C-alpha cells in the first residue's frame, strides 16, 4: 500500500503544470541548440531574458490579480506614463533620485484609481482598466508629447542595459528575481496568499469568512500600478529613451505569460513559479525563432498556438476525463464519482 | 480499496496533463521543424549583411531590400532582412542583440527610435559589427555611416512646393499626415516645411494640423478621416510616408473627397499608380528606394573590407550610382528626389 502511495504522489508531482513547462523549455533549448550554433551562450541568454523583464515584472502582479478573479489591462499605459513622466521630470531638471520615487508613487495612485473604480463603484475590472488603458496613455502623450527624452546619465542607462559586474546577469533580472521570490512566498506561504486564492475561488464565501475583499483587491491593483511604473522605469533605462508610447502592446504579452503559466483566467488557482517558467518559455521560444531567421509572422503564430494549446488542451482533457469517469461509474458504481464518496478517514 | 477511491482525482489530472505535455511538445516541434533547413550558418569571414527595417512587411523596405539583394549578388555576399512587425525601438533592440549573437558582418538599420537602439548598436559595434544607417538615422556614435536618401532641406522644400502646386492659387489650409511622432526623418522634414512655409511665396498656405498614423494602415486612415472632419476647408494633405499617403488616398476616394482635397507627399510609384491614374494624386515624390538599399549594402561591404572607415572626407565610388564623399556626421546623400506624375510614373517599377 505504501509503495503505491509513493508512486501516486510522485506521479502527481510529475504532472504539475510547472513540470510541463520545464519539459517544453528543455525541448526548446535542445531545438535552439540544433537551430543555431550561437544559441547556447551566456550573452545570448542574458539578451533573451533582459528583453522580457518588463513583461515579467508586470506579470508578477498580474498573476495575483487574475488569481483574485480580476484583470488589469491598464498596465502598459501605466508603464508608458511612468516613462513619459520620468523623462519630463528629468528634462525639467529633477534628479532621478527624486523622479523615480515620484513615478513609482504615481503608479500606486493609478492602481488606487483602478481599485476604487472596481471595488467602490462596483464596475467590472475589464471595463475600468480598459478605460484607464486609454486614460494613462492619453496623459502620457499630454505630458511628453511627441518628444523623446534621452540624455539620461550613464549610470541610469547602465542599470537597464548592463550586467551585474563579473556575470552575464542583467540588473533587471535581479530585480525580477527578488520580486518573484517575495511575491511568490507571500502568495504561497502566507495568510495573505490564502486570502487571494479564497477571493478568486468564491468572493462571497471569502467575504463571509472575514476576508477584507475590498481592501485586498484594491491593494492588488495598487501593487499592479507600482510594478507597471517600475517596468516603465526599467524600460526607459534599458532603451535610454523616455517616450509616451513606451510599452505599447505589453499588456497582451503579460496576460499571455500569466495564462501560459497555468493561472486560471477565471481566478482561484495559479502559481508564481508557473508564470516565471512561462516568461522564460516565451523568451526562449522567440529568441530561438529569431536566431533561426524565422519570419516575424511565424513567430507570432507559434506564440499564439502555444497559448491556445496550453489553455485548450487541459480543458479538453478534463472533459474527456469526465466522460470516461462517468462511463466507468456506470460500469462499476462503487468506483465512480469520487466527489460523492465521504472522505477517507483512517480507522 | 477505499484508499483507491479517495485517490482517483489526481489520477484523472495526471491523465489530462499527460495529454497537455504531448500536445504542447508536438506543437513546439512543428513550429520549429520547418526552420531547420534555413539555418545554415555563414562561413567565417564571409560578407554577411543583415537589414533591420523599422518594421517588416512594408513595401518601402522590401524595395530597399531588393536593391540590397542586387548588390549582394554583385559582391557575392549574403543578405537577409529581419525585423519586428511593429515599429518600436524596444522590438528592434532584440533583433540587434540577436544579430550580434549571430556575428553578422554588418547591419543596415532604419531606426524606429534613434536613441532607444543606440546602446544595442554600440554593443554590436564593440563586437566588430559595422553599422550602416539608412532611411532613418540612429543616434550619432551608434553607426559607422548613415546613408541619407535625400538631404532634409531638399525633401522639405519639395514637399512644400508640391503642396503649393496642388492648392488652388497656392493658397488654403494644408495638413500633414506623418508616421510616428518620434521618427527622425519625418520630424526633420516637417521642421524644414515649417521654415519654408514662412517664405513670402508660400504665405497663402496655412499649416493647420500635423497628425501621426504610426505607419499603420488603419491608424493612418483614421487620422486622415479625422483631418477631413476637423478641417472642412482643407485644401491639401501632405503625407511624407508611403503608408500614410496610400491610406489618405483611400480615405479621399471612399469619402468622395478625391479632387476637392488634394493629396501629395512621399510614396512608392507601384502603390500609388492607380491613384495617380484616376487623379486622386496629381504628383508625389520619392528617392529611388531600390538604389537606397543598393547603396547601403555597398557601403556596408566597403566598411567590412576596410576600404572606408566612415570618417568625413573619405571618397568611394559605387557601380551604377557614381562617386560619393562622406560628409558631416559620417553621412552620405543618395541623390535628389524624383517627382512622379501621370506622364512618367509608368517608367518606375518599385
XYZ file of C-alpha atoms in Angstrom:
697
model
C 0.000 0.000 0.000
C 2.696 2.490 0.932
C 4.603 1.666 -2.260
C 1.593 2.645 -4.332
C 1.131 5.796 -2.324
C 4.674 6.841 -3.157
C 4.190 6.221 -6.896
C 0.966 8.190 -6.959
C 2.458 11.137 -5.105
C 5.450 11.061 -7.393
C 3.229 10.868 -10.476
C 1.139 13.734 -9.189
C 4.216 15.885 -8.765
C 5.373 14.958 -12.260
C 2.038 16.048 -13.683
C 2.267 19.598 -12.348
C 1.951 22.407 -14.849
C 5.434 23.669 -13.970
C 6.910 20.321 -14.927
C 5.165 20.554 -18.287
C 6.743 23.976 -18.812
C 10.176 22.709 -17.791
C 9.821 19.902 -20.321
C 8.833 22.449 -23.003
C 11.795 24.668 -22.097
C 14.137 21.684 -22.261
C 12.733 20.788 -25.680
C 13.144 24.389 -26.845
C 16.714 24.522 -25.556
C 17.503 21.339 -27.429
C 15.887 22.638 -30.611
C 17.532 26.059 -30.213
C 20.953 24.449 -29.940
C 20.302 22.493 -33.105
C 18.903 25.529 -34.961
C 21.706 27.938 -34.204
C 25.304 27.363 -33.130
C 25.297 30.627 -31.164
C 22.125 29.885 -29.193
C 23.766 28.327 -26.156
C 25.919 31.230 -24.936
C 25.787 33.265 -21.739
C 25.448 36.534 -23.643
C 22.539 35.182 -25.669
C 20.714 34.106 -22.510
C 21.434 37.461 -20.965
C 19.939 39.153 -24.054
C 16.903 36.945 -24.325
C 15.929 37.334 -20.673
C 16.530 41.071 -20.334
C 14.141 41.795 -23.206
C 11.306 40.130 -21.305
C 11.909 41.618 -17.876
C 9.407 44.481 -18.083
C 6.740 41.976 -19.098
C 7.887 39.570 -16.378
C 7.777 42.185 -13.615
C 4.261 43.262 -14.540
C 3.255 39.598 -14.818
C 4.094 39.066 -11.131
C 1.334 41.488 -10.112
C -0.990 40.331 -12.903
C -0.744 36.776 -11.534
C -2.170 37.901 -8.186
C -4.880 39.985 -9.858
C -6.023 37.176 -12.137
C -5.934 34.629 -9.290
C -8.144 37.051 -7.324
C -10.607 36.977 -10.232
C -9.876 40.414 -11.730
C -7.742 41.771 -14.593
C -5.680 44.933 -15.122
C -5.418 45.939 -18.774
C -4.039 49.389 -17.991
C -0.507 48.202 -17.129
C 1.129 49.001 -20.484
C -0.199 52.560 -20.385
C 0.965 52.991 -16.796
C 4.433 51.884 -17.935
C 4.240 54.446 -20.754
C 3.017 57.159 -18.375
C 5.850 56.343 -15.962
C 8.371 56.620 -18.802
C 6.881 59.916 -20.004
C 6.714 61.499 -16.546
C 10.237 60.334 -15.681
C 11.520 61.872 -18.926
C 9.555 65.056 -18.337
C 10.879 65.436 -14.789
C 14.455 64.738 -15.866
C 14.214 67.267 -18.706
C 12.839 69.764 -16.191
C 15.920 69.313 -14.021
C 14.520 66.983 -11.340
C 17.200 64.440 -10.318
C 16.387 60.758 -10.847
C 16.726 60.069 -7.110
C 13.552 62.132 -6.707
C 11.987 61.418 -10.107
C 11.959 57.632 -9.779
C 10.214 57.520 -6.352
C 7.703 60.094 -7.636
C 6.946 57.976 -10.686
C 6.564 54.813 -8.565
C 4.214 56.712 -6.245
C 2.216 57.759 -9.283
C 1.949 54.085 -10.242
C 0.477 53.286 -6.829
C -2.021 56.148 -7.208
C -3.016 54.936 -10.683
C -3.590 51.470 -9.231
C -5.602 53.006 -6.406
C -7.802 54.714 -9.004
C -8.393 51.356 -10.710
C -9.095 49.744 -7.330
C -11.583 52.400 -6.252
C -13.455 52.282 -9.555
C -13.649 48.490 -9.448
C -14.328 47.932 -5.752
C -16.258 51.045 -4.675
C -18.120 51.845 -7.887
C -18.684 48.134 -8.480
C -17.645 48.211 -12.145
C -16.053 45.193 -13.850
C -12.250 45.460 -13.856
C -12.204 44.654 -17.586
C -14.166 47.845 -18.313
C -12.441 50.058 -15.746
C -8.904 49.130 -16.786
C -9.809 49.361 -20.478
C -10.754 52.934 -19.665
C -7.594 53.683 -17.706
C -5.593 51.995 -20.503
C -6.700 54.854 -22.758
C -6.592 57.445 -19.953
C -2.994 56.779 -18.827
C -1.734 56.673 -22.440
C -3.517 59.943 -23.150
C -1.937 61.556 -20.086
C 1.471 60.283 -21.201
C 1.052 61.995 -24.583
C -0.031 65.200 -22.860
C 2.983 65.146 -20.532
C 5.693 64.461 -23.108
C 4.023 64.998 -26.480
C 5.867 63.519 -29.452
C 9.265 64.188 -27.847
C 11.722 61.519 -26.782
C 13.951 62.341 -23.807
C 17.243 60.514 -24.000
C 20.016 62.434 -22.252
C 19.853 60.302 -19.110
C 23.025 59.805 -17.047
C 25.165 56.789 -17.937
C 24.651 55.150 -14.514
C 20.906 55.042 -15.123
C 21.086 53.544 -18.613
C 23.775 51.095 -17.482
C 21.259 49.714 -14.993
C 18.838 48.692 -17.731
C 21.398 47.631 -20.310
C 24.276 46.387 -18.192
C 25.038 43.207 -16.281
C 25.897 42.665 -12.644
C 29.709 43.116 -12.673
C 31.561 39.902 -13.392
C 28.482 37.989 -14.516
C 26.181 37.758 -17.520
C 23.172 38.525 -15.300
C 21.422 41.755 -16.326
C 20.340 44.044 -13.459
C 16.626 43.943 -14.359
C 16.756 40.145 -13.933
C 17.952 40.651 -10.356
C 15.007 42.969 -9.697
C 12.592 40.474 -11.177
C 14.048 37.525 -9.270
C 13.710 39.399 -5.969
C 10.143 40.436 -6.747
C 9.124 36.954 -7.876
C 10.639 35.428 -4.719
C 8.931 37.889 -2.360
C 5.537 37.778 -4.068
C 5.807 34.012 -4.561
C 6.422 33.490 -0.835
C 3.600 35.874 0.066
C 1.189 34.113 -2.277
C 2.005 30.514 -1.442
C 3.156 30.671 2.173
C 1.149 33.360 3.996
C -2.394 34.206 5.103
C -2.353 36.976 2.514
C -1.880 34.455 -0.291
C -4.630 32.207 1.041
C -6.966 35.200 1.054
C -6.104 35.940 -2.596
C -6.944 32.362 -3.594
C -10.110 32.390 -1.450
C -11.389 35.585 -3.065
C -10.680 34.192 -6.523
C -12.445 30.884 -5.840
C -15.552 32.385 -4.313
C -15.721 36.043 -3.390
C -18.946 35.781 -1.363
C -17.651 32.894 0.723
C -14.389 34.709 1.270
C -16.200 37.835 2.435
C -18.371 35.867 4.892
C -15.218 34.175 6.155
C -13.825 37.562 7.139
C -11.531 38.313 4.172
C -11.376 42.110 3.658
C -12.208 41.754 -0.039
C -12.317 45.459 -0.907
C -9.043 46.266 0.814
C -7.330 43.161 -0.567
C -8.270 43.752 -4.193
C -7.602 47.500 -4.031
C -4.177 46.624 -2.649
C -3.571 44.236 -5.562
C -4.434 46.953 -8.096
C -2.022 49.309 -6.307
C 0.707 46.668 -6.473
C -0.044 46.260 -10.177
C 0.239 50.023 -10.746
C 3.510 50.111 -8.791
C 5.095 47.260 -10.748
C 3.851 48.685 -14.070
C 5.502 52.002 -13.210
C 8.673 50.135 -12.182
C 8.610 48.330 -15.538
C 8.261 51.738 -17.224
C 11.352 52.993 -15.376
C 13.352 49.884 -16.326
C 12.210 50.157 -19.959
C 13.288 53.807 -20.005
C 16.630 52.818 -18.557
C 17.182 49.881 -20.930
C 16.329 51.937 -24.014
C 17.876 55.150 -22.591
C 14.818 56.824 -24.011
C 11.644 58.145 -22.363
C 8.641 58.216 -24.671
C 4.909 58.469 -24.269
C 4.358 55.340 -26.376
C 6.718 53.165 -24.313
C 5.338 49.726 -23.549
C 2.662 49.744 -26.244
C 1.270 46.220 -26.711
C 2.809 44.904 -23.498
C -0.488 44.039 -21.735
C -1.229 41.184 -24.113
C 2.276 39.797 -23.671
C 1.811 39.940 -19.884
C -1.547 38.167 -19.991
C -0.080 35.583 -22.387
C 2.721 34.819 -19.933
C 0.336 34.575 -16.975
C -2.076 32.223 -18.758
C 0.721 30.097 -20.184
C 1.984 29.930 -16.604
C -1.113 27.913 -15.749
C -3.048 30.636 -13.936
C -6.787 30.107 -14.272
C -8.271 33.038 -16.208
C -11.444 32.664 -14.099
C -9.446 33.056 -10.884
C -8.800 30.822 -7.898
C -5.661 28.985 -8.960
C -2.155 29.524 -10.272
C 1.446 29.775 -9.133
C 4.220 32.350 -9.408
C 6.716 29.644 -10.345
C 4.483 28.674 -13.281
C 4.450 32.267 -14.510
C 8.232 32.607 -14.110
C 8.692 29.474 -16.208
C 6.180 30.725 -18.778
C 8.082 34.009 -19.162
C 11.250 32.034 -19.757
C 9.482 29.683 -22.180
C 8.240 32.597 -24.278
C 11.655 34.296 -24.194
C 13.494 31.148 -25.287
C 10.922 30.330 -27.976
C 11.088 33.780 -29.551
C 14.868 34.021 -29.307
C 15.363 30.585 -30.883
C 12.993 31.511 -33.713
C 14.762 34.828 -34.311
C 18.211 33.231 -34.308
C 16.920 30.664 -36.806
C 15.782 33.598 -39.011
C 12.150 32.526 -38.820
C 9.868 35.261 -40.151
C 8.124 37.555 -37.682
C 4.717 36.231 -38.746
C 5.664 32.635 -37.975
C 7.000 33.755 -34.600
C 3.700 35.254 -33.539
C 1.826 32.232 -34.916
C 3.999 29.959 -32.750
C 3.360 32.001 -29.614
C -0.377 32.134 -30.349
C -0.596 28.386 -30.894
C 1.398 27.676 -27.743
C -1.026 29.778 -25.709
C -4.139 28.268 -27.262
C -2.849 24.743 -26.773
C -1.889 25.452 -23.173
C -5.403 26.670 -22.403
C -7.438 24.386 -24.636
C -5.717 21.051 -24.149
C -6.140 20.797 -20.360
C -9.800 21.779 -20.763
C -10.417 19.163 -23.433
C -8.592 16.605 -21.337
C -10.751 17.483 -18.333
C -13.915 16.987 -20.373
C -12.641 13.682 -21.752
C -11.742 12.588 -18.243
C -15.271 13.401 -17.109
C -16.797 11.303 -19.875
C -14.509 8.386 -19.098
C -15.227 8.713 -15.407
C -18.960 8.680 -15.973
C -18.688 5.646 -18.233
C -16.663 3.896 -15.562
C -19.158 4.909 -12.903
C -21.960 3.331 -14.929
C -19.999 0.112 -15.306
C -18.987 -0.087 -11.687
C -20.938 2.249 -9.375
C -18.660 1.634 -6.386
C -15.603 3.079 -8.167
C -17.014 6.177 -9.836
C -17.975 9.681 -8.743
C -15.321 10.239 -6.082
C -16.809 13.574 -5.015
C -19.879 11.820 -3.627
C -17.805 9.378 -1.555
C -17.183 10.556 2.017
C -13.548 11.479 2.708
C -11.230 8.707 3.730
C -10.639 8.567 7.441
C -8.043 6.231 8.899
C -9.600 3.529 11.020
C -9.858 -0.252 -1.943
C -11.214 2.686 -0.067
C -7.856 4.371 -0.419
C -8.011 3.949 -4.186
C -11.334 5.680 -4.419
C -10.052 8.582 -2.438
C -7.028 8.974 -4.637
C -8.709 8.776 -8.006
C -8.798 12.535 -8.550
C -5.051 13.055 -9.059
C -5.181 10.144 -11.454
C -7.503 11.988 -13.859
C -5.425 15.137 -13.569
C -2.307 13.225 -14.408
C -4.144 11.963 -17.459
C -5.069 15.490 -18.566
C -1.604 16.799 -18.080
C -0.009 13.945 -19.916
C -2.112 14.922 -22.930
C -1.122 18.547 -22.492
C 2.583 17.687 -22.365
C 2.415 15.582 -25.505
C 0.365 18.102 -27.445
C 2.458 21.106 -26.477
C 5.671 19.324 -27.288
C 4.283 18.283 -30.634
C 3.330 21.871 -31.279
C 6.713 23.229 -30.289
C 8.370 20.693 -32.539
C 6.143 21.505 -35.533
C 6.618 25.216 -35.034
C 10.373 24.829 -35.171
C 10.857 21.969 -37.580
C 10.487 23.675 -40.985
C 13.132 26.189 -39.989
C 15.964 23.680 -39.626
C 16.552 23.865 -43.369
C 17.221 27.612 -43.430
C 19.638 27.582 -40.522
C 22.889 27.201 -42.374
C 25.461 29.330 -40.582
C 27.511 31.719 -42.704
C 31.091 30.770 -43.410
C 33.602 32.576 -41.218
C 34.851 35.815 -42.747
C 32.227 35.884 -45.490
C 30.347 39.111 -46.232
C 27.067 38.682 -44.380
C 24.874 41.786 -44.148
C 21.515 41.917 -42.353
C 18.982 44.690 -42.904
C 16.808 45.691 -39.966
C 13.977 47.978 -41.143
C 11.636 49.752 -38.737
C 9.094 47.025 -39.424
C 8.758 44.152 -41.858
C 6.018 43.736 -44.498
C 6.387 47.346 -45.572
C 6.653 47.651 -49.383
C 9.091 50.528 -48.982
C 11.593 48.477 -47.011
C 11.021 45.437 -49.217
C 12.028 47.556 -52.229
C 15.190 48.685 -50.447
C 15.842 45.027 -49.631
C 15.559 44.182 -53.338
C 18.238 46.749 -54.113
C 20.398 45.283 -51.371
C 19.908 41.779 -52.781
C 21.120 43.021 -56.157
C 24.246 44.454 -54.518
C 24.747 41.221 -52.563
C 24.678 39.134 -55.728
C 27.134 41.522 -57.443
C 29.514 41.316 -54.490
C 28.986 37.638 -53.758
C 27.840 38.384 -50.205
C 24.933 37.146 -48.138
C 21.846 39.202 -47.409
C 18.898 38.797 -45.122
C 16.207 41.095 -43.802
C 14.788 40.675 -40.295
C 12.618 42.946 -38.195
C 9.655 43.385 -35.895
C 6.048 43.553 -37.029
C 5.564 46.769 -35.101
C 7.891 49.738 -35.482
C 9.227 50.215 -31.949
C 12.732 50.740 -30.641
C 12.223 48.076 -27.978
C 11.462 45.443 -30.611
C 14.431 46.471 -32.745
C 16.802 46.130 -29.768
C 16.055 42.397 -29.567
C 16.872 41.944 -33.235
C 20.121 43.915 -32.924
C 21.180 41.750 -29.974
C 20.326 38.561 -31.852
C 22.234 39.735 -34.960
C 25.184 40.494 -32.675
C 24.953 36.975 -31.251
C 24.864 35.618 -34.812
C 28.014 37.663 -35.620
C 26.832 39.071 -38.956
C 29.480 41.260 -40.586
C 27.288 44.362 -40.907
C 23.797 45.608 -40.045
C 21.853 48.079 -42.182
C 19.316 49.680 -39.867
C 16.456 52.149 -40.158
C 15.902 53.466 -36.633
C 12.351 53.363 -35.306
C 13.662 55.211 -32.258
C 17.198 56.586 -32.719
C 18.187 56.709 -29.038
C 16.475 53.545 -27.875
C 18.518 51.347 -30.188
C 21.798 53.241 -29.671
C 23.127 51.191 -26.688
C 22.446 47.920 -28.543
C 24.093 49.274 -31.717
C 27.133 50.446 -29.749
C 27.416 46.955 -28.236
C 27.234 45.492 -31.763
C 29.992 47.860 -32.939
C 32.021 46.817 -29.910
C 31.695 43.234 -31.152
C 33.205 44.296 -34.501
C 29.972 44.585 -36.479
C 29.721 47.515 -38.929
C 26.555 49.576 -38.638
C 25.114 51.425 -41.637
C 22.050 53.561 -41.002
C 19.615 54.024 -43.865
C 16.236 55.772 -44.201
C 16.115 56.910 -40.546
C 19.339 57.651 -38.691
C 20.259 56.036 -35.374
C 21.754 58.362 -32.740
C 25.193 59.766 -33.549
C 28.001 57.498 -32.467
C 25.827 54.408 -32.861
C 26.602 53.948 -36.585
C 29.633 53.924 -38.889
C 27.950 55.584 -41.874
C 24.442 56.914 -42.400
C 23.086 56.736 -45.954
C 20.614 59.606 -46.276
C 18.027 59.088 -49.008
C 17.935 62.803 -49.817
C 19.048 65.828 -47.954
C 16.451 67.027 -45.478
C 16.313 70.541 -46.885
C 15.618 69.324 -50.435
C 12.812 66.992 -49.346
C 11.140 69.541 -47.074
C 11.214 72.187 -49.816
C 9.939 69.743 -52.460
C 7.003 68.815 -50.185
C 6.030 72.477 -49.740
C 6.445 73.177 -53.468
C 4.140 70.245 -54.337
C 1.559 71.448 -51.790
C 1.769 74.896 -53.430
C 1.330 73.343 -56.913
C -1.754 71.429 -55.807
C -3.517 74.081 -53.700
C -5.681 76.376 -55.872
C -3.658 79.604 -56.411
C -1.117 78.266 -53.872
C -3.465 79.203 -51.044
C -5.532 77.405 -48.408
C -5.309 75.098 -45.395
C -2.800 72.250 -45.537
C -2.253 69.411 -43.066
C 0.496 66.826 -42.572
C -0.142 63.107 -42.065
C 3.160 61.768 -40.707
C 4.402 58.368 -39.496
C 5.413 58.051 -35.829
C 5.829 61.192 -33.775
C 9.435 60.284 -32.966
C 10.700 59.327 -36.456
C 13.873 61.327 -37.088
C 13.423 61.885 -40.811
C 9.726 62.764 -40.605
C 10.320 65.375 -37.931
C 13.286 66.858 -39.780
C 11.225 67.243 -42.987
C 8.311 68.723 -41.080
C 10.673 71.254 -39.464
C 12.010 72.282 -42.901
C 8.438 72.505 -44.223
C 7.514 74.838 -41.374
C 10.529 77.047 -42.136
C 9.873 77.018 -45.881
C 6.236 77.989 -45.346
C 7.465 81.246 -43.768
C 8.754 82.373 -47.177
C 6.721 85.075 -48.932
C 5.741 82.986 -51.971
C 4.020 80.437 -49.677
C 2.216 82.994 -47.492
C -1.164 81.780 -48.796
C -0.585 78.300 -47.383
C -1.688 77.735 -43.811
C -0.470 74.613 -41.978
C -3.409 73.782 -39.711
C -2.573 70.338 -38.318
C 0.051 67.595 -38.071
C -1.220 64.102 -37.225
C 0.540 60.749 -36.811
C -0.642 57.490 -38.407
C 2.254 55.421 -36.976
C 2.908 53.901 -40.428
C -0.096 51.671 -39.813
C -2.853 51.481 -42.458
C -5.757 51.575 -40.054
C -4.398 54.349 -37.828
C -3.373 56.401 -40.861
C -6.855 56.081 -42.362
C -8.458 57.127 -39.079
C -6.130 60.120 -38.834
C -6.834 61.136 -42.450
C -10.565 60.883 -41.786
C -10.077 62.959 -38.642
C -8.325 65.664 -40.691
C -11.236 65.858 -43.141
C -13.732 66.167 -40.309
C -11.733 68.661 -38.248
C -10.833 70.938 -41.170
C -13.716 71.231 -43.661
C -11.781 73.772 -45.744
C -8.691 71.598 -46.096
C -7.020 72.129 -49.497
C -4.076 69.710 -49.392
C -2.961 66.765 -47.271
C 0.826 66.252 -47.340
C 1.854 62.777 -46.252
C 5.622 62.218 -46.332
C 5.300 58.461 -45.692
C 4.405 55.637 -48.085
C 1.848 54.063 -45.738
C 0.258 57.430 -44.893
C -0.175 58.675 -48.469
C -1.767 55.411 -49.671
C -4.119 55.389 -46.659
C -5.068 59.035 -47.227
C -5.718 58.330 -50.936
C -8.068 55.502 -49.987
C -9.911 57.725 -47.492
C -10.274 60.529 -50.081
C -11.779 58.074 -52.556
C -14.050 56.385 -50.019
C -15.399 59.685 -48.689
C -15.853 61.230 -52.136
C -13.295 63.955 -51.412
C -10.931 62.964 -54.217
C -10.420 66.014 -56.408
C -11.677 68.522 -53.818
C -8.998 67.807 -51.243
C -5.607 67.362 -52.923
C -3.048 64.842 -51.749
C 0.700 64.782 -52.173
C 3.771 63.627 -50.301
C 6.227 60.761 -50.468
C 5.319 57.265 -51.618
C 6.301 54.377 -53.862
C 5.171 54.520 -57.532
C 3.698 50.998 -57.588
C 1.499 51.541 -54.535
C 0.136 54.845 -55.871
C -0.103 54.190 -59.633
C -3.876 53.643 -59.518
C -4.451 56.862 -57.551
C -2.299 58.891 -59.970
C -4.160 57.423 -62.964
C -7.600 58.318 -61.520
C -6.475 61.796 -60.440
C -6.690 61.396 -56.633
C -2.968 62.232 -56.524
C -1.519 64.549 -59.191
C 2.115 64.409 -58.118
C 4.266 62.988 -55.373
C 7.979 62.457 -54.861
C 10.468 59.906 -53.630
C 14.075 58.968 -53.965
C 14.896 55.729 -55.712
C 14.307 53.305 -52.836
C 15.849 50.346 -54.571
C 19.042 52.371 -55.049
C 18.964 53.288 -51.350
C 19.180 49.608 -50.376
C 21.781 49.014 -53.102
C 23.996 51.856 -51.877
C 23.563 50.851 -48.216
C 24.766 47.328 -48.994
C 27.789 48.657 -50.909
C 28.705 50.976 -48.036
C 28.412 48.039 -45.601
C 30.650 45.926 -47.841
C 33.267 48.687 -48.081
C 33.250 49.141 -44.290
C 33.663 45.403 -43.736
C 36.512 45.278 -46.281
C 38.189 48.229 -44.549
C 38.143 50.377 -47.716
C 36.385 53.122 -45.743
C 36.003 53.781 -42.027
C 33.224 56.348 -42.114
C 35.476 59.341 -41.433
C 34.203 62.553 -43.090
C 36.060 63.394 -46.310
C 36.632 59.802 -47.454
C 35.543 59.143 -51.044
C 34.461 55.990 -52.844
C 32.537 55.013 -55.943
C 29.631 52.621 -56.378
C 28.759 50.911 -59.687
C 25.665 52.362 -61.441
C 25.411 55.233 -58.941
C 28.671 57.187 -59.112
C 31.066 58.836 -56.666
C 30.283 59.648 -53.060
C 32.032 61.697 -50.403
C 31.356 61.021 -46.733
C 30.151 64.273 -45.209
C 29.455 65.732 -41.820
C 28.305 63.227 -39.147
C 29.559 60.366 -41.381
C 26.601 60.875 -43.709
C 26.312 60.384 -47.460
C 23.370 61.530 -49.587
C 21.825 59.223 -52.215
C 20.694 61.984 -54.600
C 17.896 64.480 -55.360
C 14.246 63.366 -55.014
C 12.322 62.162 -58.060
C 8.858 63.645 -58.730
C 6.275 61.196 -60.087
C 3.341 62.350 -62.263
C 0.853 60.658 -64.564
C 3.211 61.057 -67.542
C 6.297 59.405 -66.013
C 5.064 57.012 -63.330
C 4.999 54.005 -65.673
C 8.762 54.215 -66.069
C 9.280 53.195 -62.440
C 8.723 49.763 -61.001
C 9.224 49.667 -57.249
